[in-house]
Short mmCIF file of C-alpha atoms and ligand atoms in Angstrom, two decimals:
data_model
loop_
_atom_site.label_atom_id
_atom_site.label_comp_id
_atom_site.label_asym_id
_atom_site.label_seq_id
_atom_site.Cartn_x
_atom_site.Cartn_y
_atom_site.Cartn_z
CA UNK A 1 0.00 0.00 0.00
CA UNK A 2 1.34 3.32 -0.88
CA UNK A 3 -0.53 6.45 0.03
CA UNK A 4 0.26 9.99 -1.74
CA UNK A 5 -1.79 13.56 -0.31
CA UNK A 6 -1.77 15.79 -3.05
CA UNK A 7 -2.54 19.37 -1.69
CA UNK A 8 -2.61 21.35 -4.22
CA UNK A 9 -3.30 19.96 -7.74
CA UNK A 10 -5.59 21.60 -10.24
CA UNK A 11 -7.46 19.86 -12.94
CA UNK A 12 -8.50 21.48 -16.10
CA UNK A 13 -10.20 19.65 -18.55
CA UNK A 14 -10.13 20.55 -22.30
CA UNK A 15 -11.34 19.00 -25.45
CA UNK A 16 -7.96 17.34 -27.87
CA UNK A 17 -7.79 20.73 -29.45
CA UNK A 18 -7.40 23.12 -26.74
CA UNK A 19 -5.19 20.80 -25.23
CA UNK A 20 -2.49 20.21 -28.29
CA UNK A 21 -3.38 24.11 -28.28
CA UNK A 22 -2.09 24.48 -24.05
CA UNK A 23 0.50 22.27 -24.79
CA UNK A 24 1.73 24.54 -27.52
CA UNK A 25 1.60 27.73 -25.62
CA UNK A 26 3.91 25.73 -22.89
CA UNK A 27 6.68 24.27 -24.64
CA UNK A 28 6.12 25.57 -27.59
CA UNK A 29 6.16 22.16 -29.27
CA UNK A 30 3.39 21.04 -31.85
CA UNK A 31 0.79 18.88 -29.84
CA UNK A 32 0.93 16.62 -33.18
CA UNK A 33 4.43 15.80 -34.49
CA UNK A 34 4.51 13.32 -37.32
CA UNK A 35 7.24 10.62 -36.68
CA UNK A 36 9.35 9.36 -39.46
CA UNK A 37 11.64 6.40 -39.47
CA UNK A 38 9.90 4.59 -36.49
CA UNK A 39 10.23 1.02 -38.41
CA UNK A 40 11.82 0.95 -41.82
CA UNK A 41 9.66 3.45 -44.44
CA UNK A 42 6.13 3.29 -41.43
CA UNK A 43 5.78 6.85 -40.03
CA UNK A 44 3.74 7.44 -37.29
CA UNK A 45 1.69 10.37 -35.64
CA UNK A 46 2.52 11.19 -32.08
CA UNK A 47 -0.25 13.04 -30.35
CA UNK A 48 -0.43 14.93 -27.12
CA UNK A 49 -3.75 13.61 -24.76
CA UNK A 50 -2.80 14.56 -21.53
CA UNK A 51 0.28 16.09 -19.47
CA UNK A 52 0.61 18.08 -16.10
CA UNK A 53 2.71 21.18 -15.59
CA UNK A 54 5.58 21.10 -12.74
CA UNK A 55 5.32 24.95 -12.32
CA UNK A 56 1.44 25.22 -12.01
CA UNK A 57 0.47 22.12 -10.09
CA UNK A 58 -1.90 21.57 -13.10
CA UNK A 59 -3.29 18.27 -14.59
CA UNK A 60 -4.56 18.67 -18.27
CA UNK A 61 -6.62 15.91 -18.96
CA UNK A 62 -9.02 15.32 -21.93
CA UNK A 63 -12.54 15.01 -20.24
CA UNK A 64 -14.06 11.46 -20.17
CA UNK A 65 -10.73 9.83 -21.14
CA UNK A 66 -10.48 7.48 -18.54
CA UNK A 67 -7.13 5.92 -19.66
CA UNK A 68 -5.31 8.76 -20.13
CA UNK A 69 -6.74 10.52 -16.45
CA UNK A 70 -8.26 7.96 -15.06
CA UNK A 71 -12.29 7.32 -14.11
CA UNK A 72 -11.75 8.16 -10.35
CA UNK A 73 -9.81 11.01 -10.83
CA UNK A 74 -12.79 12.36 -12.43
CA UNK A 75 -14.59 11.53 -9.44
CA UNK A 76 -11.82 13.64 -7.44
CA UNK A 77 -12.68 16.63 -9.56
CA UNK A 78 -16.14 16.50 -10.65
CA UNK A 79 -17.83 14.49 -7.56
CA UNK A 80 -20.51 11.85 -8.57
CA UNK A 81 -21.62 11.87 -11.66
CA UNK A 82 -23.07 8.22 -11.78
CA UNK A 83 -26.69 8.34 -12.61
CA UNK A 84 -29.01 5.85 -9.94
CA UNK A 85 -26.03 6.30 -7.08
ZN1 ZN B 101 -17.23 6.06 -11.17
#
């Protein structure tokens, strides 16, 4: 068992655009980078879904994207949202 207290973490959620947009105005890196040479002539797309920022204590998540933030997490943030609980 391993038990972390976070005290001061924000969570903003944003649809894929405004996040590859966020993600832009922060490292001022494409949220989409095409990747060539990954296996002989197969190039891939490398996408940003999800990152937190060090400096702001901020999680940006895409909303209802459990496996990139995780259902419960959503619960931390957003409180029940379960219909009939
Ligand atoms: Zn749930």
């Amino acid at each position: 068992m391993e038990t972390h207290e976070i005290s001061n973490l924000k969570v903003v959620f944003l649809d894929a655009q405004s996040l590859q947009d966020m993600w832009k105005s922060k490292t001022g890196k494409p949220g989409t980078q095409f990747q060539p040479w990954l296996q002989k002539d197969l190039a891939s797309v490398k996408t940003v879904r999800g990152f937190y920022d060090f400096s702001t204590e901020t999680l940006y998540c895409p909303k209802w994207n459990y496996e990139v933030c995780g259902h419960e997490l959503h619960h931390a943030a957003l409180g029940h949202f379960h219909p009939n609980e």
